[in-house]
Amino acid sequence: MKDKDRIELSDMSRRDGTPLAHVENQDLMPLPAPLDDPAGERAWTPLTDQAKNRYECLLDDTCAVSVPKPATKAEEDELVRKFLSGLDKLFTKENNWTFLQPLVLSMEHCAKCQTCSDACHIFEASGRNELYRPTYRSEIMRRLYFKCVKHGGMISAWQHGDIDVNWPMVARLIELAYRCNLCRRCAQTCPIGADNGLVAHELRKVFSQEMGIAPKEIHDTGSMLQLKVGSSTGMSAEVVKDNIQFIDEETSERTGITVETPWDVEGADVLLIHNAGEILAWPENPGAFALILNAAGISWTLSSELAGYDSINYGLWYDDAQFARVAIKHAEAAKKLKVGRIVLGECGHAHKALSVIADRVLTGDLNIPRESSMTLLRDIVMSGRLKLDPTRNDFPVTLHDPCNMVRLMGVVEPQREVVRAICPKFREMTPHGVDNYCCGGGSGFAIMSGHNFSDWRFHVAGRKKLEQILNAFGDCLDPAIPKYLCAPCSNCKGQFRDMLAYYDLWEKNTILYGGLAELIVNAMTDVTPGFIEWEWH
Amino acid sequence: MTTLLYAMLCLSAVVGLVATVARAIGYARAPLHLRWELYPVPHEAADRAAHGGSYFEQSNWWNRPAHFNLRGELTAMAAEMLFLKALREFNLRLWWRSFPFHFGLYLLIATAVVVLAAAVATVFTPLVMAGALGGMIHLLYRLTGIAGLALTLVGAAGLLHRRLTDKDLKTYTTPGDLFNLGLFMVALGLLAAGYALRPVGAPSVLGIVVGLVTWNTAIQVPWLLTAGLLLSAWLAAYIPFTHMSHFVGKYFTYHAVRWDDRVNRRGGSIERTLAEYLTFRPTWAAPHVTADGVRTWADVVTTNPTKGPKR
Ligand code: SF4
Ligand code: SF4
C-alpha cells in the first residue's frame, strides 16, 4: 500500500461518506497450492447500492452489523450521545465490574510497539492493511478513554493523542468491533499484557448494552431466540427430541448398534449439552456421542429444559447480561436434574463460556462442575472400554484448535491423545496448540453472512487457517486421497464447511471436515465399517 | 543551589514512589473481574504448563487438590522481568533496543540503592566503607552506574530511532511518546556528561549522596552534573504519571488477568465477593438489558427479556 493511501486514525472521523479501506485479491497474503494463483481466486461480491444507501457501510468492502443510516443530524447527535454515555458506563464498577480491571489496564498500558500486529491473522491475511491492525481499533478506544472518560485536556491529548468524536467515527467503530475474532492471539504476544481482543469485546458491549446495536445473527436470532424458545436454531424441546430420535435411528442403522439417547434422567452423572447446531447440521456428531457414551457405560442424559439442550452462549461475544442469563439457564437445567457434572459437547465457545467465564457468575447450588467432552472422550478411549482399530482411520488427519477451548481454556492435549491413538496418519498444523490460528469464524462470524460478509470472512478472516490446512495436507493434495480436518467445535465447523466449499476444496482436493467423536466411532470395531461417509455435507 | 538539588532529589523520590503506589492501589482495588485467562499459565503443573494446558485437562478436576507450581511461575516472572522474554520471542528486532534500555534502567536503580546504602554506611560505619568491603562496594556502583547509563542511553537512542523511522509506528506515535524518549536521552545524557566531565576536586557521586544524607549544603556540585541530577529526578517523578509505568500495569495484566485461573468454590471468598457485586445497580440503557438503576445485577440476569421483564 502506498503511503498516500495509508489509513490514519483521524480517517475514522472522515465525513466524506466513503469507506476507509478497499482490499483487492492481489493485496492479500498469498496462499499455497492449489490456491497459489491470486488471479484465479474468487472475486468479492460488491456491496449492493441498496445496502450502501440504507446502512452505514463506511469502513471497508463489507458490512457486518447493518446499522441504519440516521435520517437527521439530530438523530446522529443522539447516537453519538448514547455512545459516549455507554463509554462512560463501561468504566464504572456498577455497570462493568465484570471486565473493568483488565479493560483499564489495556487502556492505560500500551507501548505502541506493534509486537501484537504480527500475531493477528486478520492483519496478516489482509496484506497488513492498517485498518485491521490489532492496535488500530484499540488506539481509537484509548484516545476516546483519555479524552471522553478521563476528560484529559490538552496535555493528555499531547501525551495520548486526540480523536474527533462524530457519528461517522462511531458508525465505523461499530463495524470495526466486528472485524476481530476475539481470538486473543495478539494478547498472547503482548510484552505488557494489553489485550486488543478484550477492547473489541468491550466495544461490542457498549453498542449492545447501551445502544441496542448488535448483528442480528448473534442477538435477535441468537441469544434472544435461545432465551425465547430454548435454542438459537429455533428448535423447541419437542422438536429437538424428535430430531434426536431420528438421529438415534440413523446412527443405529449406520453402525449396526442400537442407540438410544436418554432424556431428562434425574441423578445422571453427566448432563451432556451439545451446540444444537450439531443436531441440525452435523447429526452424526450427537449420534456418535450417544453411541460412545452408551458403549462406555456412562450414566448420562440430555435435558429438555429451556436452553438446556443448546450449549451456545453468544452473549460471550457482545453482551454480559445475555451471557449471564444463558449461563444461568444451563446451570439451572443441570440443577433440576441433580446431575453430577455438565459435559460440554464439541463447541469451543460453549466450553469457555460455561467453564471459565461463567465461573464467576454461577454461585451456590448453580455452581455445578463443568467438564470438557475432550477429557471425557480421552478417558474413554484410553480406558480401553471401546475396542478400537486405528487402521479404520487410515487417512490423513489434521486437528484444528478452537481458540476458546485451547488458548483460552487450556484444553490442549486430551483431543491430541485421542487422535494420536486412533489416527495413524495424524499430522499437526504449524503452529498449533495454544499458538493456533483462529478458523476465521470466531466471535460470531461463522454464523454471520449478511450482505457480502462471507467474502470478507473467507478472503481475510479465514485465510491464515486455510493456509495452515493446505500446508498440513501439502503432501497429499491428490483428490484420490481423502483427508479429514478434525475440528471439535461447531462454530469452527460452520466456518470450515462454508470456506472449504467457497474454495471448492472438497470437490478438487477431497478435504472433508468433521468432529472428534466421529473419528472414534469410525475406529470402533463393533461398528459397521465406514461411519465417516466421504460425502460433502 | 545544593539545597535545591537535595530538595528536588527528595521530592521526586517521594512523588515517584507515592504515584507508583497509588497507581498500584488503584488497580488492586478494582473489582474482581470475570475470568479471562490466557494459556500458557506458568503456575500450572509442569507437565501441563509445558504445552499450555490447564487443570481442565483432567476429568473430575474439581475434586482434585489445587496445584500451584510456584517454581514455574517464578521462573516465568524472572525471565519476563529481567530479560523481556515475550518481546525476545515475538519481536526480536525491538528486543535489541528495548532490552538494553530496560536492563540499563534496572542497573541504574540498583546503583541508586547501592550508593544510598553506601552513603548511610559511610556516615554510620565509616570503617567498613574504608575497608576491603567498602572498596568492593565502590567498584560495584561505579560498574553498575556506568553500564546502566550506557545501556539505557543506547537503548533509548535505538527506540527513538525506531519510532522516528519505522512507518508501522508512525500512526500511533504521539508527540508525548517522542518527548518521553527524548527526555530519557537528555536527562541521562546530562548525567553521563556531568559525571564524565566533572572537574578535578569535584565531589564524587558518593560524596554528593553522603551530603544529601547529612544535608551538607556546603558541597559544591558541578552545574552539568546538577542539571543531569535534577532532570533525572524529575523523570523519576514523571514516569508513574505516564504509560511508561507499565511495570506496575504489567504485574496486574499477568497476575490478575492472564494467569488468574482461581476457581470459584462454593462458600469460598470469590463467591462472597460476587454476592456483593450482584447487588450493584447497572444503568445500561438498551431495553433488552432491563436495567434502570434500581434493579440489581441479580435482577437483571435472572430476567428473561423475551418473556417480558419481571419488574
Ligand atoms: S498491545 Fe502490546 S504488543 Fe500491541 S502495541 Fe500495545 S504494547 Fe505493543
Ligand atoms: S483478538 Fe485475534 S482477531 Fe482480534 S486483533 Fe487480536 S489477533 Fe486479531
GROMACS .gro file of N, CA and C in nm, chain B residues 57 59 61 65 72 116 138 144 186 196 206 213 294:
model
   39
  594GLU      N    1  -0.784  -3.007   3.178
  594GLU     CA    2  -0.746  -3.127   3.101
  594GLU      C    3  -0.768  -3.255   3.180
  596SER      N    4  -1.013  -3.501   3.400
  596SER     CA    5  -1.153  -3.522   3.434
  596SER      C    6  -1.164  -3.512   3.586
  598TRP      N    7  -1.176  -3.262   3.766
  598TRP     CA    8  -1.076  -3.168   3.814
  598TRP      C    9  -1.117  -3.099   3.944
  602PRO      N   10  -0.687  -3.193   4.427
  602PRO     CA   11  -0.629  -3.081   4.501
  602PRO      C   12  -0.577  -2.974   4.405
  609GLY      N   13   0.739  -2.272   3.860
  609GLY     CA   14   0.707  -2.236   3.721
  609GLY      C   15   0.673  -2.089   3.710
  653LEU      N   16   2.305   0.478   4.791
  653LEU     CA   17   2.236   0.527   4.910
  653LEU      C   18   2.279   0.445   5.032
  675HIS      N   19   3.236   0.033   4.628
  675HIS     CA   20   3.268   0.146   4.538
  675HIS      C   21   3.276   0.096   4.394
  681THR      N   22   2.794  -0.066   3.788
  681THR     CA   23   2.651  -0.069   3.753
  681THR      C   24   2.607   0.066   3.700
  723VAL      N   25   1.807   1.311   2.712
  723VAL     CA   26   1.865   1.437   2.761
  723VAL      C   27   1.904   1.423   2.908
  733ALA      N   28   3.120   1.243   3.364
  733ALA     CA   29   3.246   1.225   3.292
  733ALA      C   30   3.330   1.353   3.292
  743LEU      N   31   2.933   0.940   4.549
  743LEU     CA   32   2.906   0.900   4.687
  743LEU      C   33   2.910   1.023   4.778
  750VAL      N   34   2.246   1.281   5.258
  750VAL     CA   35   2.203   1.210   5.379
  750VAL      C   36   2.229   1.297   5.503
  831VAL      N   37  -3.224   0.087   3.937
  831VAL     CA   38  -3.286   0.041   4.062
  831VAL      C   39  -3.270  -0.111   4.072
   0.00000   0.00000   0.00000
